[in-house]
């Protein structure tokens, strides 16, 4: 049974805003990336998972319990990091931590203290005067302090400096090792790429793609850049090598003596044999990233929307 299951979740705020027929599920031990630009519907979805918002259609289940019907139980047990952090400004950081510990029945503060140390949180001052980054760290500590099995993190690294962002990514990997189930929303490709097993991309309130991250990383058709040492070699390749049944030249850059090629894993040996008597300066793979996929996916949808042809596959920008 999935620990988080969303089916046909719909909340129409009018003017084409909201979330529409969103479905995905997260199995125990998975880190799930929820990727989309600002205003795409990430927070709206998460608010339904937490039971803050009632769907018009569809439902969200956490551990088999309906989020709206069992909101207080879900909110008590889940580790939740809100996208926009609203803290009681009259309290100090320490008072807030104490309040959250009492709410969750935590008596042993060892784990909480470790988190405070790890994220270099200074909880002494009043919340009113805390910087955005410090508030974010406080929210991280309180999301993880009861060592929850399921975590829902809404843009967890926004407001953190790059060192803290890297630390947080390492922390998520450690939590994953411990078997935690984690949903992370983000508009930052690299942190989703670094941490997630599965990914859904949301745009304008609708899921436009869901996939296993490794399928993308292990794409069998790869892009390579080759540079020839001499103009003569380049011209010969232009004449004899660019059109071939086993590879495809995506582009040629004559003044650099370079070509960009698309080759299936099975045909790389054939290509290397072919190129052996050419004078080659270098031959390297252009890594396909999640960002390339994300951007190309958007491009493709835009082409379709404009009535153009849809390419048969998605390749990196070059
Ligand atoms: N309570 C609400 N009432 C009206 N519109 C809302 C409400 N909550 C969100 N929206 C709108 O729904 C869209 C998705 O918002 P949101 O889920 O916050 O996006 P994200 O978290 O991906 O940036 C936005 O256009 C936002 O303005
Ligand atoms: Mg948001």
GROMACS .gro file of C-alpha atoms and ligand atoms in nm:
model
  346
    1UNK     CA    1   0.000   0.000   0.000
    2UNK     CA    2   0.138   0.345  -0.088
    3UNK     CA    3   0.198   0.573   0.211
    4UNK     CA    4   0.073   0.875   0.019
    5UNK     CA    5  -0.188   0.828  -0.250
    6UNK     CA    6  -0.350   1.107  -0.447
    7UNK     CA    7  -0.625   1.027  -0.692
    8UNK     CA    8  -0.798   1.269  -0.929
    9UNK     CA    9  -0.741   1.550  -0.681
   10UNK     CA   10  -0.916   1.864  -0.802
   11UNK     CA   11  -0.958   2.210  -0.656
   12UNK     CA   12  -1.066   2.480  -0.897
   13UNK     CA   13  -0.998   2.832  -0.766
   14UNK     CA   14  -1.140   2.983  -1.084
   15UNK     CA   15  -0.960   3.163  -1.368
   16UNK     CA   16  -0.783   2.836  -1.456
   17UNK     CA   17  -0.608   2.837  -1.117
   18UNK     CA   18  -0.588   2.544  -0.882
   19UNK     CA   19  -0.514   2.174  -0.932
   20UNK     CA   20  -0.692   1.950  -1.178
   21UNK     CA   21  -0.717   1.570  -1.176
   22UNK     CA   22  -0.380   1.520  -1.006
   23UNK     CA   23  -0.291   1.155  -0.933
   24UNK     CA   24   0.030   1.004  -0.802
   25UNK     CA   25   0.137   0.775  -0.522
   26UNK     CA   26   0.442   0.736  -0.302
   27UNK     CA   27   0.554   0.398  -0.172
   28UNK     CA   28   0.727   0.341   0.161
   29UNK     CA   29   1.093   0.442   0.147
   30UNK     CA   30   1.061   0.654  -0.166
   31UNK     CA   31   1.176   1.010  -0.206
   32UNK     CA   32   0.931   1.172  -0.446
   33UNK     CA   33   1.003   1.496  -0.628
   34UNK     CA   34   0.721   1.734  -0.708
   35UNK     CA   35   0.866   1.973  -0.959
   36UNK     CA   36   0.706   2.281  -1.107
   37UNK     CA   37   0.744   2.656  -1.148
   38UNK     CA   38   0.586   2.913  -0.916
   39UNK     CA   39   0.209   2.901  -0.923
   40UNK     CA   40   0.199   2.550  -1.072
   41UNK     CA   41  -0.004   2.402  -0.783
   42UNK     CA   42   0.259   2.240  -0.559
   43UNK     CA   43   0.149   2.405  -0.234
   44UNK     CA   44  -0.220   2.350  -0.317
   45UNK     CA   45  -0.154   1.976  -0.358
   46UNK     CA   46   0.046   1.959  -0.036
   47UNK     CA   47  -0.224   2.143   0.158
   48UNK     CA   48  -0.466   1.870   0.051
   49UNK     CA   49  -0.224   1.597   0.164
   50UNK     CA   50  -0.199   1.766   0.505
   51UNK     CA   51  -0.578   1.792   0.534
   52UNK     CA   52  -0.583   2.175   0.540
   53UNK     CA   53  -0.793   2.193   0.228
   54UNK     CA   54  -1.098   1.995   0.115
   55UNK     CA   55  -1.091   1.865  -0.243
   56UNK     CA   56  -1.379   1.927  -0.482
   57UNK     CA   57  -1.310   1.597  -0.654
   58UNK     CA   58  -1.080   1.305  -0.583
   59UNK     CA   59  -0.896   1.242  -0.260
   60UNK     CA   60  -0.565   1.222  -0.078
   61UNK     CA   61  -0.482   0.928   0.148
   62UNK     CA   62  -0.194   0.916   0.396
   63UNK     CA   63  -0.122   0.569   0.527
   64UNK     CA   64  -0.468   0.471   0.404
   65UNK     CA   65  -0.643   0.752   0.593
   66UNK     CA   66  -0.837   1.019   0.408
   67UNK     CA   67  -0.646   1.347   0.457
   68UNK     CA   68  -0.953   1.566   0.504
   69UNK     CA   69  -1.137   1.327   0.737
   70UNK     CA   70  -0.832   1.247   0.950
   71UNK     CA   71  -0.660   1.584   0.930
   72UNK     CA   72  -0.561   1.620   1.295
   73UNK     CA   73  -0.409   1.272   1.317
   74UNK     CA   74  -0.218   1.326   0.992
   75UNK     CA   75  -0.095   1.669   1.100
   76UNK     CA   76   0.023   1.531   1.433
   77UNK     CA   77   0.226   1.246   1.284
   78UNK     CA   78   0.367   1.376   0.958
   79UNK     CA   79   0.681   1.585   0.934
   80UNK     CA   80   0.561   1.896   0.754
   81UNK     CA   81   0.766   2.186   0.629
   82UNK     CA   82   0.536   2.461   0.503
   83UNK     CA   83   0.628   2.662   0.194
   84UNK     CA   84   0.542   2.989   0.360
   85UNK     CA   85   0.643   2.980   0.720
   86UNK     CA   86   0.409   3.159   0.960
   87UNK     CA   87   0.539   3.140   1.315
   88UNK     CA   88   0.390   3.287   1.634
   89UNK     CA   89   0.595   3.607   1.652
   90UNK     CA   90   0.547   3.661   2.024
   91UNK     CA   91   0.759   3.353   2.104
   92UNK     CA   92   1.133   3.294   2.105
   93UNK     CA   93   1.276   3.010   1.897
   94UNK     CA   94   1.333   2.807   2.213
   95UNK     CA   95   0.975   2.859   2.330
   96UNK     CA   96   0.846   2.751   1.990
   97UNK     CA   97   1.059   2.434   1.996
   98UNK     CA   98   0.935   2.357   2.347
   99UNK     CA   99   0.575   2.411   2.237
  100UNK     CA  100   0.616   2.178   1.939
  101UNK     CA  101   0.788   1.914   2.156
  102UNK     CA  102   0.496   1.920   2.404
  103UNK     CA  103   0.244   1.902   2.120
  104UNK     CA  104   0.415   1.589   1.992
  105UNK     CA  105   0.480   1.436   2.331
  106UNK     CA  106   0.859   1.447   2.297
  107UNK     CA  107   1.039   1.416   2.630
  108UNK     CA  108   1.389   1.321   2.516
  109UNK     CA  109   1.532   1.624   2.338
  110UNK     CA  110   1.855   1.456   2.219
  111UNK     CA  111   1.740   1.423   1.858
  112UNK     CA  112   1.613   1.782   1.851
  113UNK     CA  113   1.943   1.911   1.991
  114UNK     CA  114   2.134   1.717   1.725
  115UNK     CA  115   1.919   1.879   1.455
  116UNK     CA  116   1.977   2.226   1.602
  117UNK     CA  117   2.351   2.164   1.596
  118UNK     CA  118   2.349   2.016   1.246
  119UNK     CA  119   2.161   2.307   1.092
  120UNK     CA  120   2.342   2.570   1.302
  121UNK     CA  121   2.013   2.703   1.432
  122UNK     CA  122   2.031   2.975   1.694
  123UNK     CA  123   1.690   2.948   1.862
  124UNK     CA  124   1.755   3.202   2.140
  125UNK     CA  125   1.606   3.515   1.986
  126UNK     CA  126   1.245   3.615   1.925
  127UNK     CA  127   1.077   3.483   1.612
  128UNK     CA  128   0.982   3.837   1.517
  129UNK     CA  129   1.348   3.928   1.466
  130UNK     CA  130   1.465   3.605   1.310
  131UNK     CA  131   1.599   3.617   0.954
  132UNK     CA  132   1.416   3.422   0.685
  133UNK     CA  133   1.699   3.167   0.667
  134UNK     CA  134   1.691   3.114   1.045
  135UNK     CA  135   1.312   3.071   1.039
  136UNK     CA  136   1.354   2.812   0.764
  137UNK     CA  137   1.608   2.624   0.978
  138UNK     CA  138   1.368   2.635   1.272
  139UNK     CA  139   1.094   2.492   1.051
  140UNK     CA  140   1.330   2.215   0.938
  141UNK     CA  141   1.415   2.126   1.298
  142UNK     CA  142   1.049   2.116   1.401
  143UNK     CA  143   0.952   1.910   1.092
  144UNK     CA  144   1.209   1.644   1.179
  145UNK     CA  145   1.220   1.661   1.562
  146UNK     CA  146   0.974   1.372   1.622
  147UNK     CA  147   1.163   1.155   1.371
  148UNK     CA  148   0.853   1.103   1.153
  149UNK     CA  149   0.828   0.814   0.907
  150UNK     CA  150   0.661   1.033   0.643
  151UNK     CA  151   0.773   1.384   0.552
  152UNK     CA  152   0.608   1.645   0.333
  153UNK     CA  153   0.848   1.927   0.250
  154UNK     CA  154   0.727   2.228   0.052
  155UNK     CA  155   1.025   2.398  -0.115
  156UNK     CA  156   1.247   2.311   0.181
  157UNK     CA  157   1.565   2.484   0.066
  158UNK     CA  158   1.422   2.820  -0.036
  159UNK     CA  159   1.583   3.089   0.178
  160UNK     CA  160   1.881   2.871   0.269
  161UNK     CA  161   2.230   2.969   0.161
  162UNK     CA  162   2.412   2.730  -0.079
  163UNK     CA  163   2.611   2.560   0.199
  164UNK     CA  164   2.295   2.488   0.398
  165UNK     CA  165   2.120   2.372   0.080
  166UNK     CA  166   2.397   2.117   0.021
  167UNK     CA  167   2.382   2.010   0.386
  168UNK     CA  168   2.006   1.966   0.357
  169UNK     CA  169   2.041   1.749   0.045
  170UNK     CA  170   2.289   1.524   0.229
  171UNK     CA  171   2.049   1.509   0.523
  172UNK     CA  172   1.762   1.397   0.295
  173UNK     CA  173   1.985   1.120   0.156
  174UNK     CA  174   2.059   1.004   0.513
  175UNK     CA  175   1.689   1.006   0.600
  176UNK     CA  176   1.618   0.805   0.285
  177UNK     CA  177   1.878   0.549   0.399
  178UNK     CA  178   1.681   0.518   0.722
  179UNK     CA  179   1.373   0.421   0.519
  180UNK     CA  180   1.181   0.747   0.543
  181UNK     CA  181   0.913   0.832   0.288
  182UNK     CA  182   0.953   1.188   0.166
  183UNK     CA  183   0.771   1.423  -0.069
  184UNK     CA  184   0.977   1.726  -0.173
  185UNK     CA  185   0.832   2.006  -0.380
  186UNK     CA  186   1.072   2.233  -0.560
  187UNK     CA  187   1.136   2.443  -0.866
  188UNK     CA  188   1.509   2.364  -0.842
  189UNK     CA  189   1.598   2.079  -1.079
  190UNK     CA  190   1.933   1.994  -0.921
  191UNK     CA  191   1.806   1.921  -0.571
  192UNK     CA  192   1.524   1.701  -0.702
  193UNK     CA  193   1.772   1.524  -0.930
  194UNK     CA  194   2.012   1.468  -0.639
  195UNK     CA  195   1.758   1.317  -0.401
  196UNK     CA  196   1.450   1.170  -0.571
  197UNK     CA  197   1.357   0.821  -0.690
  198UNK     CA  198   1.045   0.930  -0.874
  199UNK     CA  199   0.941   1.265  -1.009
  200UNK     CA  200   0.620   1.431  -1.119
  201UNK     CA  201   0.621   1.757  -1.309
  202UNK     CA  202   0.324   1.989  -1.257
  203UNK     CA  203   0.234   2.283  -1.474
  204UNK     CA  204  -0.078   2.501  -1.459
  205UNK     CA  205  -0.232   2.267  -1.201
  206UNK     CA  206  -0.194   1.953  -1.412
  207UNK     CA  207   0.063   1.675  -1.403
  208UNK     CA  208   0.244   1.677  -1.734
  209UNK     CA  209   0.491   1.396  -1.666
  210UNK     CA  210   0.563   1.131  -1.402
  211UNK     CA  211   0.867   0.907  -1.426
  212UNK     CA  212   1.133   0.707  -1.245
  213UNK     CA  213   1.442   0.927  -1.212
  214UNK     CA  214   1.682   0.647  -1.309
  215UNK     CA  215   1.501   0.592  -1.640
  216UNK     CA  216   1.602   0.943  -1.733
  217UNK     CA  217   1.957   0.906  -1.603
  218UNK     CA  218   2.003   0.582  -1.794
  219UNK     CA  219   1.869   0.706  -2.123
  220UNK     CA  220   1.997   0.463  -2.386
  221UNK     CA  221   2.029   0.722  -2.657
  222UNK     CA  222   2.310   0.958  -2.566
  223UNK     CA  223   2.443   1.280  -2.707
  224UNK     CA  224   2.815   1.318  -2.781
  225UNK     CA  225   3.033   1.603  -2.887
  226UNK     CA  226   3.327   1.531  -3.112
  227UNK     CA  227   3.599   1.775  -3.218
  228UNK     CA  228   3.834   1.702  -3.507
  229UNK     CA  229   4.195   1.817  -3.503
  230UNK     CA  230   4.194   1.940  -3.858
  231UNK     CA  231   3.959   2.104  -4.103
  232UNK     CA  232   4.032   1.819  -4.341
  233UNK     CA  233   3.908   1.558  -4.091
  234UNK     CA  234   3.601   1.764  -4.016
  235UNK     CA  235   3.520   1.804  -4.386
  236UNK     CA  236   3.567   1.434  -4.446
  237UNK     CA  237   3.326   1.357  -4.161
  238UNK     CA  238   3.085   1.609  -4.308
  239UNK     CA  239   3.100   1.422  -4.641
  240UNK     CA  240   3.119   1.059  -4.529
  241UNK     CA  241   3.021   1.025  -4.166
  242UNK     CA  242   2.738   1.256  -4.072
  243UNK     CA  243   2.467   1.057  -4.249
  244UNK     CA  244   2.477   0.704  -4.116
  245UNK     CA  245   2.213   0.451  -4.017
  246UNK     CA  246   2.367   0.402  -3.670
  247UNK     CA  247   2.399   0.763  -3.561
  248UNK     CA  248   2.260   1.101  -3.633
  249UNK     CA  249   2.435   1.436  -3.652
  250UNK     CA  250   2.228   1.687  -3.458
  251UNK     CA  251   2.445   1.980  -3.561
  252UNK     CA  252   2.783   2.071  -3.709
  253UNK     CA  253   2.996   2.367  -3.608
  254UNK     CA  254   3.251   2.407  -3.893
  255UNK     CA  255   3.462   2.689  -3.741
  256UNK     CA  256   3.525   2.473  -3.429
  257UNK     CA  257   3.551   2.146  -3.627
  258UNK     CA  258   3.284   2.006  -3.396
  259UNK     CA  259   2.981   1.784  -3.441
  260UNK     CA  260   2.703   1.690  -3.203
  261UNK     CA  261   2.583   1.334  -3.244
  262UNK     CA  262   2.307   1.113  -3.114
  263UNK     CA  263   2.411   0.751  -3.069
  264UNK     CA  264   2.236   0.453  -2.913
  265UNK     CA  265   2.437   0.268  -2.644
  266UNK     CA  266   2.453  -0.040  -2.872
  267UNK     CA  267   2.614   0.157  -3.155
  268UNK     CA  268   2.893   0.334  -2.971
  269UNK     CA  269   3.150   0.066  -3.060
  270UNK     CA  270   3.054   0.092  -3.426
  271UNK     CA  271   3.099   0.468  -3.412
  272UNK     CA  272   3.440   0.443  -3.241
  273UNK     CA  273   3.556   0.194  -3.507
  274UNK     CA  274   3.432   0.425  -3.780
  275UNK     CA  275   3.609   0.726  -3.637
  276UNK     CA  276   3.939   0.543  -3.566
  277UNK     CA  277   4.121   0.670  -3.875
  278UNK     CA  278   4.005   1.031  -3.831
  279UNK     CA  279   4.215   1.284  -3.643
  280UNK     CA  280   4.005   1.342  -3.332
  281UNK     CA  281   4.080   1.603  -3.064
  282UNK     CA  282   3.814   1.484  -2.819
  283UNK     CA  283   3.495   1.282  -2.796
  284UNK     CA  284   3.274   1.328  -2.492
  285UNK     CA  285   2.923   1.268  -2.374
  286UNK     CA  286   2.694   1.563  -2.316
  287UNK     CA  287   2.509   1.460  -2.003
  288UNK     CA  288   2.135   1.467  -2.021
  289UNK     CA  289   1.997   1.639  -1.715
  290UNK     CA  290   1.659   1.668  -1.556
  291UNK     CA  291   1.667   2.036  -1.640
  292UNK     CA  292   1.708   1.956  -2.011
  293UNK     CA  293   1.412   1.722  -1.987
  294UNK     CA  294   1.202   1.975  -1.800
  295UNK     CA  295   1.276   2.257  -2.041
  296UNK     CA  296   1.232   2.044  -2.351
  297UNK     CA  297   0.909   1.907  -2.217
  298UNK     CA  298   0.780   2.258  -2.184
  299UNK     CA  299   0.901   2.340  -2.533
  300UNK     CA  300   0.732   2.033  -2.672
  301UNK     CA  301   0.402   2.118  -2.509
  302UNK     CA  302   0.433   2.469  -2.643
  303UNK     CA  303   0.496   2.337  -2.996
  304UNK     CA  304   0.193   2.111  -2.965
  305UNK     CA  305  -0.020   2.391  -2.831
  306UNK     CA  306   0.084   2.600  -3.130
  307UNK     CA  307  -0.023   2.320  -3.364
  308UNK     CA  308   0.327   2.211  -3.460
  309UNK     CA  309   0.469   1.862  -3.490
  310UNK     CA  310   0.578   1.675  -3.180
  311UNK     CA  311   0.935   1.545  -3.193
  312UNK     CA  312   0.966   1.168  -3.142
  313UNK     CA  313   1.200   1.204  -2.847
  314UNK     CA  314   1.343   1.466  -2.619
  315UNK     CA  315   1.708   1.566  -2.641
  316UNK     CA  316   1.920   1.816  -2.458
  317UNK     CA  317   1.956   2.174  -2.562
  318UNK     CA  318   2.273   2.237  -2.759
  319LIG     N1  319  -0.682   2.969  -0.160
  319LIG     C1  320  -0.667   3.008  -0.288
  319LIG     N2  321  -0.757   3.084  -0.351
  319LIG     C2  322  -0.742   3.123  -0.479
  319LIG     N3  323  -0.636   3.090  -0.555
  319LIG     C3  324  -0.540   3.015  -0.498
  319LIG     C4  325  -0.548   2.970  -0.362
  319LIG     N4  326  -0.439   2.896  -0.334
  319LIG     C5  327  -0.364   2.896  -0.449
  319LIG     N5  328  -0.424   2.967  -0.546
  319LIG     C6  329  -0.374   2.984  -0.685
  319LIG     O1  330  -0.352   2.854  -0.738
  319LIG     C7  331  -0.234   2.851  -0.817
  319LIG     C8  332  -0.137   2.749  -0.761
  319LIG     O2  333  -0.080   2.800  -0.641
  319LIG     P1  334   0.023   2.718  -0.551
  319LIG     O3  335  -0.032   2.584  -0.524
  319LIG     O4  336   0.055   2.803  -0.434
  319LIG     O5  337   0.149   2.707  -0.650
  319LIG     P2  338   0.301   2.668  -0.616
  319LIG     O6  339   0.310   2.621  -0.477
  319LIG     O7  340   0.335   2.562  -0.718
  319LIG     O8  341   0.382   2.792  -0.640
  319LIG     C9  342  -0.179   2.992  -0.818
  319LIG     O9  343  -0.226   3.056  -0.933
  319LIG    C10  344  -0.240   3.053  -0.693
  319LIG    O10  345  -0.253   3.192  -0.707
  320LIG    MG1  346   0.424   2.691  -0.320
   0.00000   0.00000   0.00000
